CSV table of C-alpha atoms in Angstrom, one decimal:
chain,number,residue,atom,x,y,z
A,127,MET,CA,142.5,-14.3,108.1
A,128,GLU,CA,144.1,-15.8,105.0
A,129,LEU,CA,141.8,-16.6,102.2
A,130,HIS,CA,141.4,-20.2,100.9
A,131,PRO,CA,143.7,-20.9,97.9
A,132,ARG,CA,140.6,-21.0,95.7
A,133,GLU,CA,139.5,-17.5,96.8
A,134,GLN,CA,143.0,-16.1,96.4
A,135,LEU,CA,143.3,-17.4,92.9
A,136,VAL,CA,139.9,-16.0,91.9
A,137,ARG,CA,140.7,-12.6,93.5
A,138,PHE,CA,144.1,-12.2,91.7
A,139,MET,CA,142.9,-13.5,88.4
A,140,ARG,CA,140.1,-11.0,88.5
A,141,ARG,CA,142.6,-8.2,89.2
A,142,ILE,CA,144.9,-9.3,86.4
A,143,TYR,CA,142.0,-9.4,83.9
A,144,GLU,CA,140.5,-6.1,85.0
A,145,ARG,CA,143.9,-4.4,84.9
A,146,GLY,CA,144.2,-5.5,81.3
A,147,LEU,CA,147.1,-7.8,81.9
A,148,THR,CA,145.5,-10.8,80.2
A,149,THR,CA,142.6,-11.8,78.0
A,150,THR,CA,139.5,-14.0,78.6
A,151,SER,CA,141.3,-17.1,77.5
A,152,GLY,CA,144.9,-16.2,78.5
A,153,GLY,CA,146.9,-16.6,81.6
A,154,ASN,CA,147.0,-19.0,84.5
A,155,LEU,CA,147.9,-18.8,88.2
A,156,SER,CA,148.7,-21.4,90.9
A,157,ILE,CA,149.4,-21.8,94.6
A,158,LEU,CA,151.3,-24.6,96.3
A,159,ASP,CA,150.1,-25.2,99.8
A,160,ASP,CA,152.0,-26.6,102.8
A,161,ALA,CA,150.6,-30.0,102.2
A,162,GLY,CA,152.0,-30.1,98.7
A,163,ASN,CA,148.6,-29.5,96.9
A,164,LEU,CA,148.9,-27.5,93.7
A,165,TRP,CA,145.8,-25.2,93.3
A,166,ILE,CA,145.6,-23.9,89.7
A,167,THR,CA,143.2,-22.0,87.5
A,168,PRO,CA,141.3,-24.2,84.9
A,169,GLY,CA,141.9,-24.3,81.2
A,170,GLY,CA,139.3,-23.0,78.7
A,171,ILE,CA,137.3,-21.0,81.3
A,172,ASP,CA,136.5,-17.3,81.1
A,173,LYS,CA,139.3,-15.6,83.2
A,174,GLY,CA,137.0,-12.6,83.8
A,175,GLY,CA,134.3,-14.6,85.4
A,176,LEU,CA,136.1,-17.3,87.5
A,177,VAL,CA,134.5,-18.4,90.8
A,178,PRO,CA,136.1,-20.5,93.6
A,179,GLU,CA,134.4,-23.7,92.4
A,180,ASP,CA,136.3,-23.4,89.0
A,181,ILE,CA,139.7,-23.8,90.7
A,182,VAL,CA,141.4,-27.2,90.3
A,183,CYS,CA,143.4,-29.0,93.0
A,184,VAL,CA,146.2,-31.4,92.0
A,185,ARG,CA,147.2,-33.6,94.9
A,186,PRO,CA,150.8,-34.7,95.5
A,187,ASP,CA,149.9,-38.2,94.2
A,188,GLY,CA,148.7,-36.7,90.9
A,189,SER,CA,144.9,-37.1,91.6
A,190,ARG,CA,142.7,-34.1,90.9
A,191,GLU,CA,139.8,-32.4,92.6
A,192,GLY,CA,137.5,-30.0,90.7
A,193,ARG,CA,135.0,-29.8,87.9
A,194,HIS,CA,137.4,-28.7,85.2
A,195,GLN,CA,140.8,-29.7,83.8
A,196,PRO,CA,143.8,-27.8,85.1
A,197,SER,CA,145.3,-25.1,82.9
A,198,SER,CA,147.2,-26.5,79.9
A,199,GLU,CA,150.3,-24.8,81.3
A,200,TYR,CA,150.2,-27.1,84.4
A,201,PRO,CA,153.6,-28.7,83.3
A,202,PHE,CA,155.6,-25.5,83.8
A,203,HIS,CA,153.8,-24.7,87.1
A,204,ARG,CA,154.8,-28.1,88.4
A,205,SER,CA,158.3,-27.7,87.0
A,206,VAL,CA,158.9,-24.4,88.8
A,207,TYR,CA,157.7,-25.8,92.2
A,208,GLN,CA,160.0,-28.8,91.8
A,209,LEU,CA,163.0,-26.7,91.0
A,210,ARG,CA,162.4,-23.7,93.3
A,211,PRO,CA,161.2,-25.2,96.7
A,212,GLU,CA,160.7,-21.7,98.3
A,213,VAL,CA,158.2,-20.6,95.6
A,214,ARG,CA,154.6,-20.8,96.7
A,215,ALA,CA,152.9,-18.9,93.8
A,216,VAL,CA,153.3,-18.9,90.0
A,217,MET,CA,151.6,-16.4,87.7
A,218,HIS,CA,151.6,-16.4,83.9
A,219,ALA,CA,149.9,-13.6,81.9
A,220,HIS,CA,150.0,-11.7,78.6
A,221,PRO,CA,150.3,-8.0,79.3
A,222,PRO,CA,150.6,-6.4,75.8
A,223,LEU,CA,153.8,-4.5,76.3
A,224,THR,CA,155.4,-7.5,78.0
A,225,VAL,CA,154.3,-9.6,75.0
A,226,ALA,CA,155.9,-7.0,72.8
A,227,PHE,CA,159.3,-7.5,74.5
A,228,SER,CA,158.8,-11.3,74.2
A,229,ILE,CA,158.2,-11.2,70.5
A,230,ALA,CA,161.0,-8.8,69.9
A,231,GLY,CA,163.4,-11.0,71.9
A,232,VAL,CA,164.4,-8.1,74.1
A,233,ARG,CA,164.6,-8.3,77.9
A,234,PRO,CA,163.2,-5.4,79.9
A,235,ASP,CA,165.9,-4.0,82.2
A,236,PRO,CA,164.7,-3.5,85.8
A,237,ALA,CA,168.1,-2.2,86.8
A,238,LEU,CA,167.2,1.1,85.1
A,239,CYS,CA,165.2,1.9,88.2
A,240,PRO,CA,166.4,0.7,91.6
A,241,GLU,CA,162.9,0.3,93.0
A,242,PHE,CA,161.8,-1.8,90.0
A,243,HIS,CA,164.9,-4.0,90.3
A,244,ALA,CA,164.2,-4.5,94.0
A,245,VAL,CA,160.8,-5.9,93.2
A,246,CYS,CA,161.3,-7.7,89.9
A,247,GLY,CA,165.0,-8.6,90.0
A,248,ASP,CA,166.8,-9.4,86.7
A,249,VAL,CA,164.5,-10.9,84.0
A,250,GLY,CA,165.2,-14.4,82.6
A,251,PHE,CA,164.3,-15.7,79.2
A,252,ALA,CA,162.8,-19.1,78.3
A,253,PRO,CA,163.0,-20.1,74.6
A,254,TYR,CA,159.8,-20.9,72.7
A,255,ASP,CA,158.1,-24.3,72.8
A,256,VAL,CA,154.6,-25.6,72.3
A,257,PRO,CA,152.2,-24.2,74.9
A,258,GLY,CA,151.2,-26.8,77.5
A,259,SER,CA,154.1,-29.2,76.5
A,260,GLU,CA,156.5,-30.9,78.8
A,261,ALA,CA,159.3,-29.4,76.7
A,262,LEU,CA,158.0,-25.8,77.5
A,263,GLY,CA,157.7,-26.9,81.2
A,264,GLY,CA,161.3,-27.9,81.2
A,265,LYS,CA,162.5,-24.7,79.6
A,266,VAL,CA,160.5,-22.4,81.9
A,267,GLY,CA,161.5,-24.4,85.0
A,268,ALA,CA,165.2,-24.2,83.9
A,269,ALA,CA,165.0,-20.4,83.6
A,270,PHE,CA,163.6,-20.1,87.1
A,271,ALA,CA,166.1,-22.7,88.4
A,272,GLU,CA,168.8,-20.1,87.6
A,273,GLY,CA,167.3,-17.9,90.3
A,274,TYR,CA,165.2,-15.5,88.4
A,275,ASP,CA,161.8,-14.5,89.8
A,276,SER,CA,160.6,-12.9,86.5
A,277,VAL,CA,161.0,-14.8,83.2
A,278,LEU,CA,160.1,-13.7,79.7
A,279,LEU,CA,158.6,-16.5,77.6
A,280,GLU,CA,159.7,-16.1,73.9
A,281,ASN,CA,156.6,-15.3,71.7
A,282,HIS,CA,154.4,-16.0,74.7
A,283,GLY,CA,154.3,-13.5,77.5
A,284,VAL,CA,155.7,-13.5,81.0
A,285,CYS,CA,155.8,-15.7,84.1
A,286,VAL,CA,156.6,-14.5,87.6
A,287,VAL,CA,156.9,-16.3,91.0
A,288,GLY,CA,156.7,-15.4,94.6
A,289,THR,CA,156.3,-16.6,98.2
A,290,SER,CA,152.7,-15.6,97.8
A,291,LEU,CA,150.3,-14.5,95.1
A,292,GLY,CA,150.5,-10.9,96.3
A,293,GLU,CA,154.3,-10.9,95.9
A,294,ALA,CA,154.1,-12.5,92.5
A,295,TYR,CA,151.4,-10.0,91.4
A,296,GLY,CA,153.5,-7.1,92.6
A,297,ARG,CA,156.2,-8.3,90.2
A,298,LEU,CA,153.9,-8.8,87.3
A,299,GLU,CA,152.4,-5.4,87.5
A,300,LEU,CA,155.6,-3.5,88.1
A,301,LEU,CA,157.3,-5.4,85.2
A,302,ASP,CA,154.4,-4.2,83.0
A,303,PHE,CA,155.1,-0.6,84.2
A,304,LEU,CA,158.7,-1.1,83.3
A,305,CYS,CA,158.0,-2.5,79.8
A,306,ARG,CA,155.6,0.4,79.1
A,307,ALA,CA,158.1,3.0,80.3
A,308,GLN,CA,161.1,1.5,78.5
A,309,ASN,CA,159.1,1.3,75.3
A,310,GLN,CA,158.0,4.9,75.6
A,311,ALA,CA,161.6,5.9,76.3
A,312,VAL,CA,162.6,4.3,72.9
A,313,ARG,CA,160.0,6.5,71.3
A,314,LEU,CA,161.6,9.5,73.0
A,315,GLY,CA,164.9,8.7,71.4
A,316,GLY,CA,166.2,5.7,73.4
A,317,VAL,CA,167.2,4.7,76.9
A,318,ARG,CA,170.2,6.7,77.9
A,319,ASP,CA,173.4,5.2,79.3
A,320,ARG,CA,174.0,5.7,83.0
A,321,SER,CA,176.7,4.2,85.2
A,322,GLY,CA,175.5,1.4,87.5
A,323,ALA,CA,176.5,3.5,90.6
A,324,ALA,CA,174.4,6.5,89.4
A,325,ALA,CA,171.4,4.4,88.6
A,326,ALA,CA,171.6,2.6,92.0
A,327,ALA,CA,171.9,5.8,94.0
A,328,CYS,CA,168.3,7.0,93.3
A,329,PRO,CA,166.6,6.5,96.7
A,330,ARG,CA,164.5,3.5,97.5
A,331,TYR,CA,161.4,3.5,99.7
A,332,ARG,CA,161.7,1.4,102.9
A,333,THR,CA,159.1,1.2,105.7
A,334,PRO,CA,160.0,3.8,108.3
A,335,ALA,CA,161.1,2.3,111.6
A,336,ALA,CA,162.7,5.0,113.7
A,337,GLY,CA,160.2,6.9,115.7
A,338,ALA,CA,157.2,4.9,114.4
A,339,VAL,CA,154.4,4.8,117.0
A,340,PRO,CA,151.0,3.1,117.0
A,341,SER,CA,147.9,5.1,116.0
A,342,ALA,CA,146.5,7.3,118.7
A,343,ALA,CA,142.8,7.7,119.4
A,344,ASP,CA,143.0,11.1,117.6
A,345,PRO,CA,140.2,12.1,115.3
A,346,GLU,CA,142.6,14.0,113.0
A,347,GLU,CA,144.8,10.9,112.6
A,348,VAL,CA,141.9,8.5,112.2
A,349,GLU,CA,140.5,10.7,109.3
A,350,ALA,CA,144.0,11.2,107.8
A,351,ARG,CA,144.6,7.5,107.7
A,352,ARG,CA,141.2,6.9,106.0
A,353,GLN,CA,142.0,9.5,103.4
A,354,LEU,CA,145.5,8.2,102.8
A,355,ALA,CA,144.2,4.7,102.2
A,356,ALA,CA,141.5,5.9,99.9
A,357,MET,CA,143.9,8.1,97.8
A,358,THR,CA,146.5,5.3,97.6
A,359,GLN,CA,143.9,2.9,96.2
A,360,ARG,CA,142.8,5.7,93.8
A,361,ALA,CA,146.3,6.2,92.6
A,362,TRP,CA,146.5,2.5,91.9
A,363,ARG,CA,143.3,2.5,90.0
A,364,GLN,CA,144.6,5.4,87.8
A,365,GLU,CA,147.8,3.4,87.2
A,366,LEU,CA,149.9,6.1,88.9
A,367,PHE,CA,151.0,3.5,91.6
A,368,SER,CA,151.6,-0.2,91.0
A,369,SER,CA,150.5,-2.5,93.8
A,370,ALA,CA,154.1,-2.6,95.0
A,371,VAL,CA,155.4,0.9,94.4
A,372,GLY,CA,153.9,4.3,95.3
A,373,VAL,CA,154.0,6.6,98.4
A,374,CYS,CA,151.3,8.9,99.7
A,375,ALA,CA,152.4,10.9,102.8
A,376,LEU,CA,150.7,13.5,105.0
A,377,ARG,CA,151.9,15.8,107.8
A,378,LEU,CA,149.5,16.2,110.8
A,379,LYS,CA,148.9,19.4,112.7
A,380,ASP,CA,151.4,18.5,115.4
A,381,GLY,CA,154.2,18.0,112.8
A,382,SER,CA,154.2,14.3,112.9
A,383,LEU,CA,154.1,12.4,109.6
A,384,LEU,CA,152.0,9.4,108.3
A,385,LEU,CA,153.9,7.2,105.8
A,386,PRO,CA,152.8,3.9,104.3
A,387,SER,CA,154.3,0.4,104.9
A,388,ALA,CA,156.5,-0.5,102.0
A,389,SER,CA,155.1,-4.0,101.8
A,390,ALA,CA,151.4,-3.1,101.8
A,391,ASP,CA,149.3,-3.8,98.7
A,392,ARG,CA,148.5,-0.4,97.2
A,393,ALA,CA,145.4,-1.8,95.5
A,394,ALA,CA,143.9,-2.7,98.9
A,395,MET,CA,145.5,-0.2,101.3
A,396,THR,CA,143.9,0.1,104.7
A,397,ALA,CA,144.2,2.7,107.5
A,398,GLU,CA,146.4,0.3,109.5
A,399,ASP,CA,149.0,0.2,106.7
A,400,PHE,CA,150.5,3.6,107.7
A,401,VAL,CA,153.0,4.4,110.4
A,402,ARG,CA,153.3,7.6,112.3
A,403,ILE,CA,156.6,9.4,112.6
A,404,PRO,CA,156.6,11.9,115.5
A,405,ALA,CA,157.7,15.5,114.8
A,406,GLY,CA,161.5,15.7,114.9
A,407,SER,CA,162.1,12.0,114.5
A,408,ARG,CA,163.9,10.7,111.5
A,409,ALA,CA,162.0,8.4,109.0
A,410,GLY,CA,165.1,6.5,107.9
A,411,ALA,CA,168.7,6.8,106.8
A,412,ASP,CA,169.8,9.8,104.7
A,413,GLY,CA,169.6,7.9,101.4
A,414,ASP,CA,166.0,6.6,102.0
A,415,LEU,CA,163.1,8.1,100.2
A,416,ALA,CA,161.1,8.2,103.5
A,417,GLU,CA,163.6,10.5,105.1
A,418,LEU,CA,163.7,12.7,102.0
A,419,LEU,CA,159.9,13.1,102.2
A,420,ARG,CA,160.1,14.0,105.9
A,421,ARG,CA,162.7,16.6,105.2
A,422,VAL,CA,160.9,18.3,102.4
A,423,LEU,CA,157.7,18.5,104.4
A,424,ALA,CA,159.6,19.9,107.4
A,425,LEU,CA,161.3,22.5,105.2
A,426,HIS,CA,158.2,23.7,103.5
A,427,PRO,CA,155.2,24.1,105.9
A,428,GLU,CA,153.0,25.2,103.0
A,429,VAL,CA,153.2,21.7,101.6
A,430,ARG,CA,151.3,19.2,103.7
A,431,ALA,CA,150.8,16.2,101.4
A,432,VAL,CA,153.3,14.5,99.1
A,433,PHE,CA,152.9,11.7,96.5
A,434,ALA,CA,156.0,9.8,95.3
A,435,ALA,CA,155.5,7.6,92.2
A,436,MET,CA,157.0,6.0,89.1
A,437,PRO,CA,154.2,6.0,86.6
A,438,PRO,CA,155.1,4.7,83.1
A,439,GLN,CA,155.0,7.9,81.0
A,440,LEU,CA,157.0,10.1,83.4
A,441,THR,CA,159.4,7.2,84.0
A,442,ALA,CA,159.9,7.1,80.3
A,443,TYR,CA,161.3,10.6,80.4
A,444,GLY,CA,163.7,9.6,83.1
A,445,LEU,CA,164.9,6.6,81.2
A,446,SER,CA,165.4,8.5,78.0
A,447,GLY,CA,167.1,11.5,79.7
A,448,ARG,CA,164.8,13.8,77.7
A,449,PRO,CA,163.5,16.9,79.6
A,450,PHE,CA,159.7,16.9,80.0
A,451,ASP,CA,158.2,20.3,79.0
A,452,PRO,CA,155.0,20.8,81.1
A,453,ARG,CA,153.7,23.6,78.8
A,454,VAL,CA,151.3,21.1,77.3
A,455,ILE,CA,147.9,22.7,78.0
A,456,PRO,CA,147.0,25.5,80.5
A,457,GLU,CA,146.1,23.1,83.3
A,458,SER,CA,149.5,21.4,82.9
A,459,TYR,CA,151.5,24.5,83.5
A,460,ILE,CA,149.2,25.9,86.2
A,461,LEU,CA,149.5,22.7,88.3
A,462,LEU,CA,153.0,21.5,87.4
A,463,ARG,CA,155.0,24.7,86.7
A,464,GLU,CA,158.5,24.1,85.3
A,465,LEU,CA,158.9,20.5,86.7
A,466,PRO,CA,162.7,20.6,87.4
A,467,SER,CA,164.7,17.3,87.4
A,468,PHE,CA,167.6,16.4,89.7
A,469,GLU,CA,170.4,13.9,89.0
A,470,ILE,CA,170.3,12.2,92.4
A,471,GLY,CA,173.4,10.1,92.8
A,472,THR,CA,175.7,11.9,90.3
A,473,ASP,CA,176.0,15.2,92.2
A,474,PRO,CA,176.3,15.1,96.0
A,475,ALA,CA,174.5,18.5,96.2
A,476,ALA,CA,171.5,17.3,94.1
A,477,THR,CA,169.5,16.0,97.1
A,478,ALA,CA,170.0,19.2,99.0
A,479,ALA,CA,169.0,21.2,95.9
A,480,LEU,CA,165.8,19.1,95.5
A,481,GLU,CA,164.9,19.6,99.2
A,482,ARG,CA,165.3,23.4,98.8
A,483,THR,CA,163.4,23.6,95.5
A,484,PHE,CA,160.4,21.4,96.2
A,485,SER,CA,157.8,23.9,97.4
A,486,ALA,CA,154.5,25.7,96.6
A,487,ARG,CA,156.5,27.4,93.8
A,488,TYR,CA,157.9,24.1,92.4
A,489,PRO,CA,155.2,21.6,93.5
A,490,VAL,CA,156.4,18.9,91.1
A,491,VAL,CA,160.0,17.6,90.8
A,492,ARG,CA,161.6,14.6,89.2
A,493,MET,CA,164.6,12.4,90.0
A,494,ALA,CA,166.3,11.3,86.9
A,495,ASN,CA,165.5,7.6,86.3
A,496,GLY,CA,163.4,7.6,89.4
A,497,TRP,CA,160.7,9.1,91.4
A,498,VAL,CA,158.4,12.0,90.6
A,499,LEU,CA,157.3,14.0,93.7
A,500,THR,CA,154.1,16.1,93.8
A,501,GLY,CA,153.0,18.2,96.7
A,502,GLY,CA,150.1,20.3,97.8
A,503,ALA,CA,148.4,21.8,100.8
A,504,THR,CA,145.9,18.9,100.6
A,505,LEU,CA,146.0,15.3,99.5
A,506,HIS,CA,143.6,16.2,96.7
A,507,GLU,CA,145.9,18.9,95.4
A,508,ALA,CA,149.0,16.7,95.5
A,509,PHE,CA,147.1,13.8,93.8
A,510,ASP,CA,145.7,16.1,91.1
A,511,ARG,CA,149.2,17.2,90.2
A,512,LEU,CA,150.4,13.6,89.9
A,513,GLU,CA,147.5,12.7,87.7
A,514,VAL,CA,148.0,15.8,85.5
A,515,ALA,CA,151.7,15.1,85.2
A,516,GLU,CA,151.3,11.6,84.0
A,517,PHE,CA,148.5,12.5,81.5
A,518,SER,CA,150.5,15.4,80.2
A,519,ALA,CA,153.6,13.3,79.8
A,520,ARG,CA,151.6,10.8,77.8
A,521,ALA,CA,150.1,13.5,75.6
A,522,ALA,CA,153.6,14.9,74.9
A,523,ILE,CA,154.9,11.5,73.9
A,524,GLU,CA,151.9,10.7,71.7
A,525,ALA,CA,152.3,14.1,70.0
A,526,GLY,CA,155.7,12.8,68.7
A,527,THR,CA,154.0,10.6,66.2
A,528,LEU,CA,152.0,13.6,64.9
A,529,GLY,CA,155.0,15.7,64.3
A,530,GLY,CA,156.0,16.7,67.8
A,531,MET,CA,154.6,18.8,70.6
A,532,ARG,CA,154.3,22.6,70.1
A,533,PRO,CA,154.6,23.9,73.7
A,534,MET,CA,152.8,27.0,74.8
A,535,SER,CA,154.7,30.2,74.2
A,536,GLU,CA,156.4,32.3,76.8
A,537,SER,CA,153.8,35.0,76.4
A,538,GLN,CA,151.0,32.5,76.9
A,539,VAL,CA,152.7,31.3,80.0
A,540,ALA,CA,153.1,34.8,81.3
A,541,ASP,CA,149.4,35.4,80.7
A,542,LEU,CA,148.6,32.3,82.9
A,543,ILE,CA,150.9,33.5,85.7
A,544,ARG,CA,149.0,36.8,85.8
A,545,ALA,CA,145.5,35.4,85.3
A,546,PHE,CA,145.9,32.7,88.0
A,547,ARG,CA,148.2,34.7,90.3
A,548,LEU,CA,150.8,31.9,90.3
A,549,PRO,CA,153.8,32.3,92.6
A,550,GLU,CA,156.9,33.6,90.9
């Protein structure tokens, strides 16, 4: 059952605030309902403590319902709805890295990662004007009228739109991931040049359709779905997944595979948001990530669970083209090993090489400018590797401001291999 607009706005504003994408006084959200009523967050009210009664309704005739005044940015919300009739949700916030791009006058480039571009599209730019003014409303509306779904506001922040608040939030959060990754890539030496064809060839994740069957009354599958939903939410909380991007897959004892719906909200994943692919059935076309995951799990029976993600720090390495050295601390090497990278799209043999390599010996692999895959015998083991990979990547980047990372030596690595009996 769909929530009332008041409850939807409170829920997503709370998520934005708790995610650190806006401040107590910053940001505003709105919904346009089928009757033409514009529901909007109030001005001057604590964004971290909104309740449904705080939401303001502006009727088509301009009359208002609510105990507060609407957000001062009401003019640009109204302008966007007038100029983009298909839009039903508008979201404005101040994520720190997105603000950094807006004050530098630099547009983030979602085309660097195909999955990011599919969600965010190209990013528009609205010149500065006084907040809350009709002039700003006109400039923001004009940017969206060009067809953008994500627009940077000069010296102000970002605004995104969608057919629902969930869709708009997915754009906002993933755009923040991109800004963080692109900024870190600059710290690593800059974003490398890649041809459009090579960048676009990195696989996208689409909901598996071929061979998908309803959940059976099978205790193993029921428990597996519960665990997958819980781990997906956990990956979102740890900022390894965004609400729109991230895959957690598990092979059942009969060889069938559970994969998530591409459109499901990773922050609120449920057991019903997974589809079952019977053993031997394809999960998609050859270029799809779902099919790649099915193939690697079929090739390597010792790997039962896989995470596929684009967290900001690891994505930064892909954008920069710099190799990531996992010899950060002992835990990093033990869990990640050498972490090979594959130029999917530039070499026809790269996908086959990745499929052969990803295994208990090489449980973490990267696709240049794309996904990182982590595997394990259990969901916990695969998740641990993803978490350690992102934490280690951040530590390595931050070490750059302190003079650079000094990786563990070959002899120290050899000691770890012997002490922990790591596969060679």
